[in-house]
Coordinates of C-alpha atoms and ligand atoms in Angstrom, one line a residue:
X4 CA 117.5 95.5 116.0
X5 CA 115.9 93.9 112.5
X6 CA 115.2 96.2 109.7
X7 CA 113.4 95.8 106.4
X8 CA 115.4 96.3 103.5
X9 CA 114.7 96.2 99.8
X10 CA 116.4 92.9 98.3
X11 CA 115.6 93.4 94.7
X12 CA 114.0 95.9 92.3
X13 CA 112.4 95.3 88.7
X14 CA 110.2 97.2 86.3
X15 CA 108.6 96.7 83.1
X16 CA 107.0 98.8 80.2
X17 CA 105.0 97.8 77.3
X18 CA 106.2 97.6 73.9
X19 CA 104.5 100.1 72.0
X20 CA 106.0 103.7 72.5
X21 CA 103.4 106.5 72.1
X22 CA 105.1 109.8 71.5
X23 CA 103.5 113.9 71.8
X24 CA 104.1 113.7 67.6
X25 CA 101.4 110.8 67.3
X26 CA 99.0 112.2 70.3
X27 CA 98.9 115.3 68.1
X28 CA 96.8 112.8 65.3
X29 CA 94.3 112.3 68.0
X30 CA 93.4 115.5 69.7
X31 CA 93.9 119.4 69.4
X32 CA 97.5 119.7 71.2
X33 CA 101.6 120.7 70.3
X34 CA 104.6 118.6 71.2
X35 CA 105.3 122.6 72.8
X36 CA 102.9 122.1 75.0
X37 CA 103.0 119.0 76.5
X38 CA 107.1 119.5 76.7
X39 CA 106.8 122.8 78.2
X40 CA 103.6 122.4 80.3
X41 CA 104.3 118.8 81.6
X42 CA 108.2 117.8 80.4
X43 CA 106.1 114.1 79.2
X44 CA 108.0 113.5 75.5
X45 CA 106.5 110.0 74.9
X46 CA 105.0 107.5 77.1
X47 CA 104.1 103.3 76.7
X48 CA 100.9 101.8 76.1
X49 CA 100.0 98.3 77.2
X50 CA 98.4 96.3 74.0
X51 CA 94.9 95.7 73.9
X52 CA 95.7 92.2 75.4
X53 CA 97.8 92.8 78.2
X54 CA 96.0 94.2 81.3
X55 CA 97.8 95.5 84.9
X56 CA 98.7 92.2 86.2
X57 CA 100.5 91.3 82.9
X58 CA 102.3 94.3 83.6
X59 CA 103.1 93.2 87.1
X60 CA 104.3 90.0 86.3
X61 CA 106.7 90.6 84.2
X62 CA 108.2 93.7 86.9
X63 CA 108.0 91.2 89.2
X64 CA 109.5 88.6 87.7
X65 CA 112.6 90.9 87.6
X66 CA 112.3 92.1 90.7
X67 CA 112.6 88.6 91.8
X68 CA 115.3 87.4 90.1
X69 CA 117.4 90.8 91.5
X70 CA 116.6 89.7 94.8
X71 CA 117.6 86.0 94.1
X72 CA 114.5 84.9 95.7
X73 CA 111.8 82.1 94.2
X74 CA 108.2 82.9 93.8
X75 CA 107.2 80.4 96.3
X76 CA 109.1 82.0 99.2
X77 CA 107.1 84.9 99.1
X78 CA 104.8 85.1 101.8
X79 CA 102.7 88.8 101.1
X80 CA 102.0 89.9 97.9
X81 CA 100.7 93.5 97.5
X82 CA 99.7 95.0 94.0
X83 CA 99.4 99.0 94.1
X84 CA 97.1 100.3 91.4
X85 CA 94.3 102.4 90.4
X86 CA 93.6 100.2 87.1
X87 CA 93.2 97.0 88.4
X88 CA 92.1 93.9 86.0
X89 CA 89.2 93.4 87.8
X90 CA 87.0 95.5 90.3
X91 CA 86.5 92.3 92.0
X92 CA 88.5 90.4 93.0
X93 CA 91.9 91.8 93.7
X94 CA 94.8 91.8 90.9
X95 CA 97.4 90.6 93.6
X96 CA 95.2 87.7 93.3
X97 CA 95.4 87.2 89.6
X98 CA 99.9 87.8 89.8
X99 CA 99.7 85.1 92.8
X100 CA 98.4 82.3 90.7
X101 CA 100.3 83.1 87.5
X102 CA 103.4 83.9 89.6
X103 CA 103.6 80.9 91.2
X104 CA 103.1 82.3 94.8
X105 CA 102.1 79.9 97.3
X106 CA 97.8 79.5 98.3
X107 CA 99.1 80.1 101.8
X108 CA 100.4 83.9 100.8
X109 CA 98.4 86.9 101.8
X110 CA 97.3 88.5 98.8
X111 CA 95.7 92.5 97.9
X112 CA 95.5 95.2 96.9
X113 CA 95.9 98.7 97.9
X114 CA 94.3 101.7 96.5
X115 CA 96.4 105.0 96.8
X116 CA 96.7 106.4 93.3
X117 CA 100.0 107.3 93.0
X118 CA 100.8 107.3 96.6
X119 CA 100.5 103.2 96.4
X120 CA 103.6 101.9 96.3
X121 CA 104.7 103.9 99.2
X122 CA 101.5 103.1 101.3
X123 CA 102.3 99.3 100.2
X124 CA 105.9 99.6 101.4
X125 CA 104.4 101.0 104.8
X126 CA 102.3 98.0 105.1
X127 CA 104.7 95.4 104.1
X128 CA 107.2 96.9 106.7
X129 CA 104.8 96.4 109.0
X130 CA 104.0 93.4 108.5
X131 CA 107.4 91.9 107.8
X132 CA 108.0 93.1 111.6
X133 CA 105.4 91.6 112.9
X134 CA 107.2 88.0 112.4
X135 CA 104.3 86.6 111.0
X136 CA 105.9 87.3 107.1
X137 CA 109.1 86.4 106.0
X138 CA 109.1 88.1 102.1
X139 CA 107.2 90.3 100.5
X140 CA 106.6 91.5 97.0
X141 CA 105.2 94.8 96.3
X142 CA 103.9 96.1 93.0
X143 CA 103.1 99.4 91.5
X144 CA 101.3 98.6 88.5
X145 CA 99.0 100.7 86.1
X146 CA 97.4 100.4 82.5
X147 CA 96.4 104.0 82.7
X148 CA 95.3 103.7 78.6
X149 CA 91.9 102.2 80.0
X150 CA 90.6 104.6 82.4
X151 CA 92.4 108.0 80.4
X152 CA 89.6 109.6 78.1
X153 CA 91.6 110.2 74.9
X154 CA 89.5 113.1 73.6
X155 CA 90.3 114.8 76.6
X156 CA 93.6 116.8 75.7
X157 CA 94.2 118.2 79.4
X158 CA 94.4 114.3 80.6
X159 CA 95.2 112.1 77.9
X160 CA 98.6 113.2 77.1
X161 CA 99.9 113.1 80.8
X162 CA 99.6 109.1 81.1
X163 CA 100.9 106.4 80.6
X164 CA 101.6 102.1 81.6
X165 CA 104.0 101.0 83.1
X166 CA 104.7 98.7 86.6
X167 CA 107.6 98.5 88.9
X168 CA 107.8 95.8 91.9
X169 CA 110.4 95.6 94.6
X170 CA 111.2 92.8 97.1
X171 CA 111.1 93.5 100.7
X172 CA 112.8 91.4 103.4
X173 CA 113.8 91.6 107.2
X174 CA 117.6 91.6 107.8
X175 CA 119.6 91.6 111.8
X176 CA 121.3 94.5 110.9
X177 CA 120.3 98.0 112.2
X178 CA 119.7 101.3 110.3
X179 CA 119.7 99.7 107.2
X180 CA 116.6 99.6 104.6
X181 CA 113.2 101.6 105.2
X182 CA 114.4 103.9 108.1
X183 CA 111.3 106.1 108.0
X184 CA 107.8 106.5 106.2
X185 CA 105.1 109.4 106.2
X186 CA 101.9 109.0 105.0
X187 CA 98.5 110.6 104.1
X188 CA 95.3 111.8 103.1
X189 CA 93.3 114.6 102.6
X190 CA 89.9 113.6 101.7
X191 CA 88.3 116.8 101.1
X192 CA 90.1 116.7 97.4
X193 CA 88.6 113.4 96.5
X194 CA 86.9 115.6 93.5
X195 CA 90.0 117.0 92.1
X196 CA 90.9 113.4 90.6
X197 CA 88.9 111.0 90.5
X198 CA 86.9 108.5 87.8
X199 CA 83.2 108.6 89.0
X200 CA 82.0 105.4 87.2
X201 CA 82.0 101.8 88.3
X202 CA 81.8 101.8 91.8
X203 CA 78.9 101.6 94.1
X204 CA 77.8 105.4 94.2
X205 CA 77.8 105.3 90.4
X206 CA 77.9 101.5 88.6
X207 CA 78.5 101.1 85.3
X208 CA 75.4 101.7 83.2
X209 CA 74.6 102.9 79.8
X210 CA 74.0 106.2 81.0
X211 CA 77.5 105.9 82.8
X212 CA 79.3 105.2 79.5
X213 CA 77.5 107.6 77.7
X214 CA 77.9 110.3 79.5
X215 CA 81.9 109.6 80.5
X216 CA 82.1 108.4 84.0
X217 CA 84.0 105.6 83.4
X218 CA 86.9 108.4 82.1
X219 CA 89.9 109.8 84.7
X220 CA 89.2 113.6 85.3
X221 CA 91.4 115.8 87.0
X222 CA 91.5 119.4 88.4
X223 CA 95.3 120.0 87.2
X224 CA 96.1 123.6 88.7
X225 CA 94.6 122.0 92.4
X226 CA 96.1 119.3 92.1
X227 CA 99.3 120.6 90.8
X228 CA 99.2 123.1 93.8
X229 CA 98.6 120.4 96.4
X230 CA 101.9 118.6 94.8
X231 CA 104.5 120.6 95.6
X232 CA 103.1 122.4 98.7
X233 CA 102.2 118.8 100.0
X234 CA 105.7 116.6 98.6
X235 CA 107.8 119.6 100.1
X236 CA 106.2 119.0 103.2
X237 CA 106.5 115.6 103.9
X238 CA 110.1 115.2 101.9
X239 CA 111.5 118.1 104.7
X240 CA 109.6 116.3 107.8
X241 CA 111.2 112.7 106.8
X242 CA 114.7 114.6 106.2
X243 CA 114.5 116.4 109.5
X244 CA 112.4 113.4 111.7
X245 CA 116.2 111.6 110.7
X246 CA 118.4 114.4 111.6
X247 CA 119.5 114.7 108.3
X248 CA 120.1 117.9 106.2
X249 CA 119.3 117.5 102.6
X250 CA 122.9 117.3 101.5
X251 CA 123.1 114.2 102.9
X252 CA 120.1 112.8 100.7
X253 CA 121.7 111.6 97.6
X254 CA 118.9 110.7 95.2
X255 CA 115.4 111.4 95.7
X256 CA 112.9 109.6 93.6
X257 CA 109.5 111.7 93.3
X258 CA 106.6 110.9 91.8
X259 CA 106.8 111.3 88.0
X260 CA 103.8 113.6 87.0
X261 CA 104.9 117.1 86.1
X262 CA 108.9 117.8 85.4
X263 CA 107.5 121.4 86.8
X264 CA 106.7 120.0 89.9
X265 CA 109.7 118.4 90.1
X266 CA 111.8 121.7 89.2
X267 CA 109.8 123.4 92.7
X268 CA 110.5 120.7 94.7
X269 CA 114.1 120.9 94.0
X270 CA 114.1 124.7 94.1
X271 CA 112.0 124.8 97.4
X272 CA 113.8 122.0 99.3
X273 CA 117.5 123.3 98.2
X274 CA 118.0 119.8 96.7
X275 CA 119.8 120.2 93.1
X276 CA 117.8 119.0 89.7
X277 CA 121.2 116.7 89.7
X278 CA 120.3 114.5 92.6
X279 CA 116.3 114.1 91.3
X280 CA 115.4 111.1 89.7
X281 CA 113.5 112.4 86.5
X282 CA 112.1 109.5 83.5
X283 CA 109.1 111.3 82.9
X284 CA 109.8 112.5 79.6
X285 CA 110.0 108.9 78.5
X286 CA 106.9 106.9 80.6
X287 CA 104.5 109.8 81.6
X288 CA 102.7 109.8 84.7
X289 CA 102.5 105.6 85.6
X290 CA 100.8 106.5 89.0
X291 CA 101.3 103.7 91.3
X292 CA 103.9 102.4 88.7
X293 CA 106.2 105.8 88.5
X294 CA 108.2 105.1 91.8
X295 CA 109.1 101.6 91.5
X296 CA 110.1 102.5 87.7
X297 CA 112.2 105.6 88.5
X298 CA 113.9 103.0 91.6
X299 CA 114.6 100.3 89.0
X300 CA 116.1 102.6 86.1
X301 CA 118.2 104.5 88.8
X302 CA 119.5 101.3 91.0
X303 CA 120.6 100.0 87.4
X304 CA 122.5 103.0 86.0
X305 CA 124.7 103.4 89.1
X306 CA 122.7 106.3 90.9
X307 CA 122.5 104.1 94.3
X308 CA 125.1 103.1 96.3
X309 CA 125.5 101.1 99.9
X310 CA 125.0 103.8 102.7
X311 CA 123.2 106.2 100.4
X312 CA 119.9 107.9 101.8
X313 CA 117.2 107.6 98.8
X314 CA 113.9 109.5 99.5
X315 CA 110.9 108.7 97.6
X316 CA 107.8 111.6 97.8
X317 CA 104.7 111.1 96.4
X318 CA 101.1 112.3 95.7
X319 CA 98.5 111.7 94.0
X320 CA 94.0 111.3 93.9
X321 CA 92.5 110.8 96.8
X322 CA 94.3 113.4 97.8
X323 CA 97.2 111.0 99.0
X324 CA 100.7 111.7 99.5
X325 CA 103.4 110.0 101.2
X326 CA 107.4 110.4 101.9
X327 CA 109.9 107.5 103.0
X328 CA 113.6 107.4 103.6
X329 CA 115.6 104.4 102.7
X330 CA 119.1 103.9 103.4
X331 CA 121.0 101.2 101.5
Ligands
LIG23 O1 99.6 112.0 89.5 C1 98.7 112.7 90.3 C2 99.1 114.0 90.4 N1 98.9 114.7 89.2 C3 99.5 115.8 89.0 O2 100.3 116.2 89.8 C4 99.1 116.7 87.8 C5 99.1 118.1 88.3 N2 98.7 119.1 87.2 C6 99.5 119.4 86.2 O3 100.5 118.7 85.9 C7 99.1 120.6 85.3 O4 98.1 121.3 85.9 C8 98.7 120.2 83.9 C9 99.9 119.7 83.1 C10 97.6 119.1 83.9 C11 98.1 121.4 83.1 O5 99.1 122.5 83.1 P1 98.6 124.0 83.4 O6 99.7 124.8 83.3 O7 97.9 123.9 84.8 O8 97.6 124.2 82.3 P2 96.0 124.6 82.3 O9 95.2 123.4 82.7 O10 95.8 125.9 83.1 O11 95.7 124.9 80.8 C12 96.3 126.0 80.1 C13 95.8 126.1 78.7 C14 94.3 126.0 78.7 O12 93.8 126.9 77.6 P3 93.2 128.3 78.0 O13 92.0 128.0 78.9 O14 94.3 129.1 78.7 O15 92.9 128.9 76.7 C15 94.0 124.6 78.2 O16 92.8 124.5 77.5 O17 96.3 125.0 78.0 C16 95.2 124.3 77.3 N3 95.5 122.9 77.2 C17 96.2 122.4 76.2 N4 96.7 122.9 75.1 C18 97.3 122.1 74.3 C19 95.2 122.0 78.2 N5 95.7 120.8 77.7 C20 96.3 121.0 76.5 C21 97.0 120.2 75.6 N6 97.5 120.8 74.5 N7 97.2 118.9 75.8

């Protein structure tokens, strides 16, 4: 039996490195707090400049050259993001050309907040098993500085840019790769994060800007509720759907928004601190961006090894949330 496995993982941040210490120029708010409240330290900012699919590029240009695999064999290109360059058309359209993917490629993009890059996985997989795609390149990719209001202290100091991108292929080897994946929604939370402008129930007008629409806003205690009642959830379904007990999961790699949400995940699923991926503290909350970044910094500094189980859990607006096991 075929599986889908992941052939290659890259990532990318920005240059410029904003840390609690400068935020504290710009609104009313303490390294303390952010530390304590959130566990965020610093997080990157894309120049004025560079916008998602920059980002993108570059994470995939890595992830590709980890998976020894040329732009033009890829066949499906899928860019997760909330911030894409454009609303129209799609930003996996705008990495296609400047990647040097081929015109006959599918191409677009998927909007799940900070569930994205697991929902593109899903549909890659998919996909890739149909026979009709041979390689795929996903992408979590976010400039977050666009859409964050920065005189909103209970947002702006929780975000940050970043992408990630990982290359997904079929192999004839059984029980290998994505072995399971979990997904969904609960769309009676759309209000608890969500940016109202731009769109069609709201376009941009001057009223829009003036009065903030265009701006992320978030209900943090819901939302932060929903987290870790939701990513325990799905985590312990995917763990016991396998017939696996946590000890055998060796690194799980959540969605970076809150080291506190980590901290209950880890207490409520008996999974040690240890064996959670955490780079929060230095990138913030990337959204679509924070799993495929985590993946890449892990995979590089020896935390994943061949027969490892990995499980990635995320959530984020919409409200969307997600689990999927992968076993190297
Ligand atoms: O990626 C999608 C998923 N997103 C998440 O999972 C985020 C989930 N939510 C959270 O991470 C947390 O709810 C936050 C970090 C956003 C907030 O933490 P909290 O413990 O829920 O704080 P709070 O919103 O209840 O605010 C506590 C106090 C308030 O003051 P009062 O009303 O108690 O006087 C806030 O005004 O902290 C104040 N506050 C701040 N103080 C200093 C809020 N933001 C700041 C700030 N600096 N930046």
């Amino acid at each position: 039996m075929a599986s889908v496995i992941i052939a290659g993982v890259g990532s990318y941040a920005p240059k410029r490195v904003l840390t609690n210490a400068d935020l504290m120029k710009i609104v009313d708010t303490t390294d303390e707090w952010i530390v304590s409240r959130s566990g965020i330290r610093e997080r990157h900012i894309a120049a004025d400049d560079e916008a998602t699919s920059d980002l993108a590029i570059k994470s995939a240009e890595s992830a590709l050259i980890d998976a020894n695999i040329k732009a033009s064999e890829v066949d499906l290109l899928i860019v997760a993001t909330a911030t894409p360059d454009y609303p129209l058309p799609s930003t996996a359209c705008v990495v296609q050309h400047k990647l040097g993917v081929p015109p006959h490629a599918t191409c677009f993009d998927i909007s799940a907040a900070c569930s994205g890059f697991l929902y593109a996985m899903e549909v890659a997989y998919g996909l890739i098993l149909t026979n009709r795609y041979k390689c795929a390149l996903i992408i979590g990719a976010e400039k977050l500085s666009s859409i964050v209001d920065w005189k909103d202290r209970t947002t702006c100091v929780l975000f940050g840019d970043g992408a990630g991108a990982a290359v997904l292929k079929k192999v004839d080897q059984p029980g290998i790769g994505i072995i399971g994946s979990d997904l969904g929604a609960d769309g009676e939370m759309v209000d608890a994060l969500l940016m109202p402008g731009g769109g069609s129930r709201c376009p941009a007008s001057t009223k829009s800007v003036e009065s903030g629409q265009h701006f992320l806003r978030m209900k943090g205690k819901e939302v932060f509720k929903n987290a870790v009642r939701v990513m325990e959830t799905v985590a312990r379904e995917m763990v016991e759907q396998h017939h696996l007990t946590v000890d055998q999961i060796s690194l799980v790699i959540p969605h970076q928004a809150n080291i506190r949400i980590i901290e209950a995940l880890s207490t409520n699923l008996g999974i040690p601190m240890e064996k959670f991926y955490v780079n929060l503290d230095r990138y913030g909350n990337t959204s679509a961006a924070s799993i495929p970044l985590a993946l890449d910094e892990a995979r590089r500094a020896g935390r994943i090894k061949p027969g490892d189980y990995t499980l990635f859990v995320a959530f984020g607006a919409g409200l969307t949330y997600g689990s999927t096991l992968i076993r190297w």
